[in-house]
PDB file of C-alpha atoms in Angstrom:
ATOM      1  CA  UNK A 143     -38.633  10.458 -10.147  1.00 53.00           C
ATOM      2  CA  UNK A 144     -35.531  11.769  -8.401  1.00 72.00           C
ATOM      3  CA  UNK A 145     -33.375  11.985 -11.506  1.00 91.00           C
ATOM      4  CA  UNK A 146     -29.925  10.489 -11.944  1.00 95.00           C
ATOM      5  CA  UNK A 147     -27.951  10.396  -8.719  1.00 96.00           C
ATOM      6  CA  UNK A 148     -24.161  10.214  -8.496  1.00 96.00           C
ATOM      7  CA  UNK A 149     -22.021   9.662  -5.450  1.00 97.00           C
ATOM      8  CA  UNK A 150     -19.756  11.007  -4.199  1.00 97.00           C
ATOM      9  CA  UNK A 151     -19.945  14.554  -5.566  1.00 95.00           C
ATOM     10  CA  UNK A 152     -16.263  15.109  -4.963  1.00 96.00           C
ATOM     11  CA  UNK A 153     -13.352  12.748  -4.427  1.00 98.00           C
ATOM     12  CA  UNK A 154      -9.755  13.639  -3.697  1.00 98.00           C
ATOM     13  CA  UNK A 155      -7.327  10.758  -3.804  1.00 98.00           C
ATOM     14  CA  UNK A 156      -3.627  10.168  -3.840  1.00 98.00           C
ATOM     15  CA  UNK A 157      -1.985   8.909  -6.991  1.00 97.00           C
ATOM     16  CA  UNK A 158      -1.942   5.143  -7.066  1.00 97.00           C
ATOM     17  CA  UNK A 159      -5.077   4.663  -5.002  1.00 98.00           C
ATOM     18  CA  UNK A 160      -8.254   3.016  -6.270  1.00 98.00           C
ATOM     19  CA  UNK A 161     -11.545   4.880  -6.403  1.00 98.00           C
ATOM     20  CA  UNK A 162     -15.116   3.828  -7.095  1.00 98.00           C
ATOM     21  CA  UNK A 163     -18.026   5.978  -8.152  1.00 97.00           C
ATOM     22  CA  UNK A 164     -21.696   5.099  -8.103  1.00 98.00           C
ATOM     23  CA  UNK A 165     -24.544   6.087 -10.396  1.00 98.00           C
ATOM     24  CA  UNK A 166     -28.225   5.477  -9.744  1.00 97.00           C
ATOM     25  CA  UNK A 167     -30.193   6.048 -12.957  1.00 96.00           C
ATOM     26  CA  UNK A 168     -33.855   6.831 -13.344  1.00 94.00           C
ATOM     27  CA  UNK A 169     -35.546   3.589 -12.433  1.00 90.00           C
ATOM     28  CA  UNK A 170     -37.325   2.878 -15.715  1.00 88.00           C
ATOM     29  CA  UNK A 171     -34.293   3.703 -17.866  1.00 91.00           C
ATOM     30  CA  UNK A 172     -32.585   0.623 -19.228  1.00 91.00           C
ATOM     31  CA  UNK A 173     -29.607   2.425 -20.796  1.00 93.00           C
ATOM     32  CA  UNK A 174     -26.846   3.909 -18.681  1.00 95.00           C
ATOM     33  CA  UNK A 175     -23.838   5.850 -19.922  1.00 96.00           C
ATOM     34  CA  UNK A 176     -20.572   7.052 -18.400  1.00 97.00           C
ATOM     35  CA  UNK A 177     -18.788  10.138 -19.665  1.00 96.00           C
ATOM     36  CA  UNK A 178     -15.629  11.963 -18.634  1.00 96.00           C
ATOM     37  CA  UNK A 179     -15.278  15.723 -18.853  1.00 94.00           C
ATOM     38  CA  UNK A 180     -12.044  17.616 -18.421  1.00 93.00           C
ATOM     39  CA  UNK A 181     -11.814  21.355 -17.890  1.00 88.00           C
ATOM     40  CA  UNK A 182     -12.861  23.356 -20.912  1.00 85.00           C
ATOM     41  CA  UNK A 183     -13.951  20.318 -22.902  1.00 90.00           C
ATOM     42  CA  UNK A 184     -17.180  18.612 -23.752  1.00 93.00           C
ATOM     43  CA  UNK A 185     -17.988  15.259 -22.181  1.00 94.00           C
ATOM     44  CA  UNK A 186     -16.333  12.239 -23.800  1.00 94.00           C
ATOM     45  CA  UNK A 187     -18.029   8.871 -24.002  1.00 94.00           C
ATOM     46  CA  UNK A 188     -16.515   6.097 -21.872  1.00 95.00           C
ATOM     47  CA  UNK A 189     -18.969   3.206 -21.861  1.00 95.00           C
ATOM     48  CA  UNK A 190     -22.619   2.271 -21.802  1.00 93.00           C
ATOM     49  CA  UNK A 191     -24.914  -0.469 -20.575  1.00 94.00           C
ATOM     50  CA  UNK A 192     -28.210  -1.788 -21.725  1.00 92.00           C
ATOM     51  CA  UNK A 193     -29.676  -3.337 -18.636  1.00 93.00           C
ATOM     52  CA  UNK A 194     -26.788  -5.306 -17.113  1.00 93.00           C
ATOM     53  CA  UNK A 195     -24.886  -5.800 -20.375  1.00 93.00           C
ATOM     54  CA  UNK A 196     -21.931  -3.557 -21.108  1.00 93.00           C
ATOM     55  CA  UNK A 197     -22.316  -3.025 -24.835  1.00 91.00           C
ATOM     56  CA  UNK A 198     -19.449  -0.720 -25.711  1.00 90.00           C
ATOM     57  CA  UNK A 199     -16.266   0.658 -24.227  1.00 91.00           C
ATOM     58  CA  UNK A 200     -14.355   3.620 -25.565  1.00 91.00           C
ATOM     59  CA  UNK A 201     -10.654   3.392 -26.291  1.00 88.00           C
ATOM     60  CA  UNK A 202     -10.373   6.096 -23.627  1.00 82.00           C
ATOM     61  CA  UNK A 203     -11.223   3.427 -21.079  1.00 85.00           C
ATOM     62  CA  UNK A 204      -7.872   1.917 -20.222  1.00 89.00           C
ATOM     63  CA  UNK A 205      -7.420  -1.386 -18.431  1.00 93.00           C
ATOM     64  CA  UNK A 206      -7.360   0.510 -15.149  1.00 96.00           C
ATOM     65  CA  UNK A 207     -11.015   1.420 -15.614  1.00 96.00           C
ATOM     66  CA  UNK A 208     -13.856  -1.000 -15.052  1.00 96.00           C
ATOM     67  CA  UNK A 209     -17.574  -0.482 -14.951  1.00 97.00           C
ATOM     68  CA  UNK A 210     -20.369  -2.723 -13.813  1.00 96.00           C
ATOM     69  CA  UNK A 211     -24.116  -2.626 -13.679  1.00 96.00           C
ATOM     70  CA  UNK A 212     -25.246  -5.638 -11.689  1.00 92.00           C
ATOM     71  CA  UNK A 213     -28.940  -6.424 -11.978  1.00 87.00           C
ATOM     72  CA  UNK A 214     -29.361  -3.619 -14.482  1.00 86.00           C
ATOM     73  CA  UNK A 215     -29.962  -0.973 -11.843  1.00 91.00           C
ATOM     74  CA  UNK A 216     -27.165   1.158 -10.375  1.00 96.00           C
ATOM     75  CA  UNK A 217     -23.704   1.221 -11.917  1.00 97.00           C
ATOM     76  CA  UNK A 218     -20.214   1.593 -10.523  1.00 98.00           C
ATOM     77  CA  UNK A 219     -17.119   2.929 -12.219  1.00 98.00           C
ATOM     78  CA  UNK A 220     -13.804   1.919 -10.660  1.00 97.00           C
ATOM     79  CA  UNK A 221     -10.427   3.389 -11.440  1.00 97.00           C
ATOM     80  CA  UNK A 222      -7.441   1.426 -10.231  1.00 97.00           C
ATOM     81  CA  UNK A 223      -3.986   2.905  -9.606  1.00 97.00           C
ATOM     82  CA  UNK A 224      -5.187   6.438 -10.260  1.00 98.00           C
ATOM     83  CA  UNK A 225      -2.991   8.863 -12.168  1.00 96.00           C
ATOM     84  CA  UNK A 226      -3.071  12.650 -12.215  1.00 96.00           C
ATOM     85  CA  UNK A 227      -4.453  12.506 -15.741  1.00 95.00           C
ATOM     86  CA  UNK A 228      -7.559  10.818 -14.379  1.00 96.00           C
ATOM     87  CA  UNK A 229      -8.575  14.073 -12.693  1.00 97.00           C
ATOM     88  CA  UNK A 230     -11.870  15.028 -14.312  1.00 96.00           C
ATOM     89  CA  UNK A 231     -15.617  15.192 -13.857  1.00 95.00           C
ATOM     90  CA  UNK A 232     -17.228  11.792 -14.348  1.00 97.00           C
ATOM     91  CA  UNK A 233     -20.794  12.059 -15.566  1.00 96.00           C
ATOM     92  CA  UNK A 234     -23.478   9.423 -15.672  1.00 96.00           C
ATOM     93  CA  UNK A 235     -26.569   9.565 -17.883  1.00 95.00           C
ATOM     94  CA  UNK A 236     -29.517   7.317 -18.501  1.00 94.00           C
ATOM     95  CA  UNK A 237     -32.376   6.963 -20.930  1.00 91.00           C
ATOM     96  CA  UNK A 238     -34.900   4.494 -22.228  1.00 86.00           C
ATOM     97  CA  UNK A 239     -34.057   2.384 -25.237  1.00 76.00           C
ATOM     98  CA  UNK A 240     -34.283   5.368 -27.586  1.00 78.00           C
ATOM     99  CA  UNK A 241     -32.722   8.834 -27.748  1.00 78.00           C
ATOM    100  CA  UNK A 242     -36.113  10.430 -28.313  1.00 79.00           C
ATOM    101  CA  UNK A 243     -36.762  10.856 -24.635  1.00 77.00           C
ATOM    102  CA  UNK A 244     -33.447  12.569 -24.212  1.00 84.00           C
ATOM    103  CA  UNK A 245     -30.573  11.713 -21.944  1.00 91.00           C
ATOM    104  CA  UNK A 246     -30.790  12.637 -18.263  1.00 92.00           C
ATOM    105  CA  UNK A 247     -27.468  13.459 -16.667  1.00 94.00           C
ATOM    106  CA  UNK A 248     -26.431  13.324 -13.052  1.00 94.00           C
ATOM    107  CA  UNK A 249     -24.509  16.113 -11.340  1.00 93.00           C
ATOM    108  CA  UNK A 250     -21.276  14.226 -11.750  1.00 94.00           C
ATOM    109  CA  UNK A 251     -18.403  13.148  -9.531  1.00 96.00           C
ATOM    110  CA  UNK A 252     -15.386  15.422  -9.593  1.00 96.00           C
ATOM    111  CA  UNK A 253     -12.185  13.453  -9.107  1.00 97.00           C
ATOM    112  CA  UNK A 254      -8.949  15.132  -8.118  1.00 97.00           C
ATOM    113  CA  UNK A 255      -5.810  13.001  -8.055  1.00 98.00           C
ATOM    114  CA  UNK A 256      -2.976  14.558  -6.054  1.00 97.00           C
TER     115      UNK A 256
ATOM    116  CA  UNK B 266     -15.025  11.073 -39.285  1.00 62.00           C
ATOM    117  CA  UNK B 267     -18.080  11.973 -37.270  1.00 73.00           C
ATOM    118  CA  UNK B 268     -17.747  15.245 -35.384  1.00 88.00           C
ATOM    119  CA  UNK B 269     -19.578  18.067 -33.657  1.00 94.00           C
ATOM    120  CA  UNK B 270     -18.173  21.571 -33.980  1.00 96.00           C
ATOM    121  CA  UNK B 271     -18.997  24.601 -31.900  1.00 97.00           C
ATOM    122  CA  UNK B 272     -16.962  27.346 -33.569  1.00 96.00           C
ATOM    123  CA  UNK B 273     -17.282  29.903 -30.772  1.00 95.00           C
ATOM    124  CA  UNK B 274     -15.339  29.146 -27.605  1.00 95.00           C
ATOM    125  CA  UNK B 275     -16.563  32.192 -25.721  1.00 97.00           C
ATOM    126  CA  UNK B 276     -19.344  34.713 -26.350  1.00 97.00           C
ATOM    127  CA  UNK B 277     -20.061  37.844 -24.333  1.00 97.00           C
ATOM    128  CA  UNK B 278     -23.498  39.372 -24.637  1.00 97.00           C
ATOM    129  CA  UNK B 279     -25.285  42.219 -22.890  1.00 97.00           C
ATOM    130  CA  UNK B 280     -28.299  41.446 -20.771  1.00 97.00           C
ATOM    131  CA  UNK B 281     -31.409  41.854 -22.883  1.00 97.00           C
ATOM    132  CA  UNK B 282     -29.567  41.309 -26.154  1.00 98.00           C
ATOM    133  CA  UNK B 283     -30.113  38.362 -28.430  1.00 97.00           C
ATOM    134  CA  UNK B 284     -27.881  35.292 -28.418  1.00 98.00           C
ATOM    135  CA  UNK B 285     -27.020  32.767 -31.097  1.00 98.00           C
ATOM    136  CA  UNK B 286     -24.738  29.789 -30.561  1.00 98.00           C
ATOM    137  CA  UNK B 287     -23.531  27.831 -33.546  1.00 98.00           C
ATOM    138  CA  UNK B 288     -23.303  24.092 -33.946  1.00 97.00           C
ATOM    139  CA  UNK B 289     -22.275  22.074 -36.992  1.00 96.00           C
ATOM    140  CA  UNK B 290     -22.123  18.320 -37.246  1.00 93.00           C
ATOM    141  CA  UNK B 291     -20.652  15.830 -39.617  1.00 90.00           C
ATOM    142  CA  UNK B 292     -22.624  12.602 -39.875  1.00 81.00           C
ATOM    143  CA  UNK B 293     -23.862  10.461 -42.725  1.00 72.00           C
ATOM    144  CA  UNK B 294     -27.535  10.895 -41.936  1.00 76.00           C
ATOM    145  CA  UNK B 295     -29.584  13.252 -39.829  1.00 76.00           C
ATOM    146  CA  UNK B 296     -28.737  12.396 -36.263  1.00 86.00           C
ATOM    147  CA  UNK B 297     -30.643  13.127 -33.094  1.00 91.00           C
ATOM    148  CA  UNK B 298     -29.647  16.653 -32.029  1.00 93.00           C
ATOM    149  CA  UNK B 299     -29.503  18.182 -28.560  1.00 95.00           C
ATOM    150  CA  UNK B 300     -28.477  21.318 -26.729  1.00 97.00           C
ATOM    151  CA  UNK B 301     -27.420  21.124 -23.086  1.00 97.00           C
ATOM    152  CA  UNK B 302     -26.488  23.816 -20.587  1.00 97.00           C
ATOM    153  CA  UNK B 303     -24.028  23.389 -17.742  1.00 94.00           C
ATOM    154  CA  UNK B 304     -23.515  25.740 -14.832  1.00 90.00           C
ATOM    155  CA  UNK B 305     -20.160  25.653 -13.023  1.00 84.00           C
ATOM    156  CA  UNK B 306     -19.642  22.421 -11.125  1.00 77.00           C
ATOM    157  CA  UNK B 307     -22.998  21.054 -12.196  1.00 81.00           C
ATOM    158  CA  UNK B 308     -24.286  18.354 -14.489  1.00 85.00           C
ATOM    159  CA  UNK B 309     -25.899  18.886 -17.860  1.00 92.00           C
ATOM    160  CA  UNK B 310     -29.448  20.143 -18.282  1.00 93.00           C
ATOM    161  CA  UNK B 311     -31.316  19.463 -21.500  1.00 93.00           C
ATOM    162  CA  UNK B 312     -32.527  22.638 -23.218  1.00 96.00           C
ATOM    163  CA  UNK B 313     -34.097  21.093 -26.306  1.00 95.00           C
ATOM    164  CA  UNK B 314     -33.860  18.263 -28.810  1.00 94.00           C
ATOM    165  CA  UNK B 315     -34.655  17.553 -32.453  1.00 93.00           C
ATOM    166  CA  UNK B 316     -35.461  14.258 -34.136  1.00 88.00           C
ATOM    167  CA  UNK B 317     -37.726  15.041 -37.055  1.00 87.00           C
ATOM    168  CA  UNK B 318     -40.578  17.265 -38.171  1.00 88.00           C
ATOM    169  CA  UNK B 319     -40.659  21.020 -37.693  1.00 90.00           C
ATOM    170  CA  UNK B 320     -37.106  22.270 -38.012  1.00 92.00           C
ATOM    171  CA  UNK B 321     -37.621  25.023 -35.451  1.00 96.00           C
ATOM    172  CA  UNK B 322     -37.825  23.559 -31.975  1.00 96.00           C
ATOM    173  CA  UNK B 323     -38.692  25.285 -28.756  1.00 97.00           C
ATOM    174  CA  UNK B 324     -36.998  24.483 -25.492  1.00 96.00           C
ATOM    175  CA  UNK B 325     -36.930  25.519 -21.899  1.00 96.00           C
ATOM    176  CA  UNK B 326     -35.858  28.919 -20.563  1.00 95.00           C
ATOM    177  CA  UNK B 327     -36.954  30.679 -23.753  1.00 97.00           C
ATOM    178  CA  UNK B 328     -34.420  28.963 -26.021  1.00 98.00           C
ATOM    179  CA  UNK B 329     -35.087  27.743 -29.530  1.00 98.00           C
ATOM    180  CA  UNK B 330     -32.991  26.003 -32.152  1.00 98.00           C
ATOM    181  CA  UNK B 331     -33.247  25.604 -35.893  1.00 97.00           C
ATOM    182  CA  UNK B 332     -32.140  22.526 -37.800  1.00 95.00           C
ATOM    183  CA  UNK B 333     -30.804  23.219 -41.290  1.00 94.00           C
ATOM    184  CA  UNK B 334     -30.075  20.031 -43.176  1.00 91.00           C
ATOM    185  CA  UNK B 335     -28.317  21.789 -46.056  1.00 91.00           C
ATOM    186  CA  UNK B 336     -25.838  23.375 -43.665  1.00 93.00           C
ATOM    187  CA  UNK B 337     -25.606  20.457 -41.204  1.00 93.00           C
ATOM    188  CA  UNK B 338     -26.297  22.993 -38.497  1.00 95.00           C
ATOM    189  CA  UNK B 339     -28.373  23.190 -35.351  1.00 97.00           C
ATOM    190  CA  UNK B 340     -27.957  26.706 -33.979  1.00 98.00           C
ATOM    191  CA  UNK B 341     -29.339  27.765 -30.625  1.00 98.00           C
ATOM    192  CA  UNK B 342     -30.993  31.157 -30.133  1.00 98.00           C
ATOM    193  CA  UNK B 343     -32.552  33.260 -27.431  1.00 98.00           C
ATOM    194  CA  UNK B 344     -34.160  36.619 -28.219  1.00 97.00           C
ATOM    195  CA  UNK B 345     -33.297  38.308 -24.915  1.00 97.00           C
ATOM    196  CA  UNK B 346     -30.730  36.920 -22.492  1.00 97.00           C
ATOM    197  CA  UNK B 347     -30.900  37.149 -18.729  1.00 96.00           C
ATOM    198  CA  UNK B 348     -27.927  37.241 -16.370  1.00 95.00           C
ATOM    199  CA  UNK B 349     -28.869  33.703 -15.293  1.00 94.00           C
ATOM    200  CA  UNK B 350     -28.123  32.447 -18.814  1.00 96.00           C
ATOM    201  CA  UNK B 351     -24.410  32.771 -18.157  1.00 96.00           C
ATOM    202  CA  UNK B 352     -23.160  29.186 -18.425  1.00 96.00           C
ATOM    203  CA  UNK B 353     -21.526  26.726 -20.777  1.00 97.00           C
ATOM    204  CA  UNK B 354     -23.580  25.393 -23.650  1.00 98.00           C
ATOM    205  CA  UNK B 355     -22.989  22.100 -25.399  1.00 97.00           C
ATOM    206  CA  UNK B 356     -24.334  20.832 -28.672  1.00 97.00           C
ATOM    207  CA  UNK B 357     -24.594  17.046 -28.838  1.00 95.00           C
ATOM    208  CA  UNK B 358     -25.567  14.517 -31.477  1.00 92.00           C
ATOM    209  CA  UNK B 359     -26.487  10.846 -31.470  1.00 90.00           C
ATOM    210  CA  UNK B 360     -26.441   9.022 -34.809  1.00 82.00           C
ATOM    211  CA  UNK B 361     -29.729   7.386 -35.649  1.00 75.00           C
ATOM    212  CA  UNK B 362     -28.089   3.945 -35.674  1.00 73.00           C
ATOM    213  CA  UNK B 363     -26.045   4.432 -32.518  1.00 73.00           C
ATOM    214  CA  UNK B 364     -27.281   6.015 -29.356  1.00 78.00           C
ATOM    215  CA  UNK B 365     -23.995   7.314 -28.005  1.00 85.00           C
ATOM    216  CA  UNK B 366     -23.993  11.061 -27.564  1.00 89.00           C
ATOM    217  CA  UNK B 367     -21.061  12.985 -28.977  1.00 91.00           C
ATOM    218  CA  UNK B 368     -20.495  16.505 -27.702  1.00 95.00           C
ATOM    219  CA  UNK B 369     -18.967  19.636 -29.082  1.00 96.00           C
ATOM    220  CA  UNK B 370     -16.278  21.418 -27.074  1.00 95.00           C
ATOM    221  CA  UNK B 371     -18.821  23.892 -25.729  1.00 97.00           C
ATOM    222  CA  UNK B 372     -19.392  27.645 -25.818  1.00 97.00           C
ATOM    223  CA  UNK B 373     -19.040  29.715 -22.681  1.00 97.00           C
ATOM    224  CA  UNK B 374     -21.559  32.536 -22.467  1.00 97.00           C
ATOM    225  CA  UNK B 375     -20.848  35.580 -20.339  1.00 97.00           C
ATOM    226  CA  UNK B 376     -23.654  38.069 -19.730  1.00 97.00           C
ATOM    227  CA  UNK B 377     -22.692  41.646 -18.909  1.00 95.00           C
ATOM    228  CA  UNK B 378     -25.022  44.072 -17.202  1.00 90.00           C
TER     229      UNK B 378
END
């Protein structure tokens, strides 16, 4: 068990460019979550998957954001036409189909939009 | 509205002193409760969790937390802090009918020698 892996760790992009992040959850976990964390704040829920199905999206997730989890394994989060306000840490977490085992978080991808 | 409140933004404590971090939640029923720690630039590490049963739960790194239903609180404690405990601490809850975690704004702990 190598934990939840996120790539890249850091991404600097120019405003208006598209970026894509990847999350590899713990293999036996069927739930996968994306969170966004800005400086000095707690993580905010963006979306989650159960297997390959995206079950809920936060209102924070504008039309420029899209997430996928093909085959119910890894997930990608894409941001199109990035804005400076998108600068944040993007965290991925996974767990089994119950909170009782806890939620395992990755180290996050820090996005800086310049 | 459902919410998680951590009243203390920043706490400074001397090494070897005790530490208590407060967390209050507002949910209709007893949710699943968690405490996470985050070091600068890192992800979140689970310290402990509560679902049911004994209201005093033990976690890693010498931390414990007590669930008090009457106060809707889940405060985190450590009897004697170490310099390595300096970090940001987040309380999080997941309603029993919805597995999305909601986080408090966090408490930054500074440990002075």
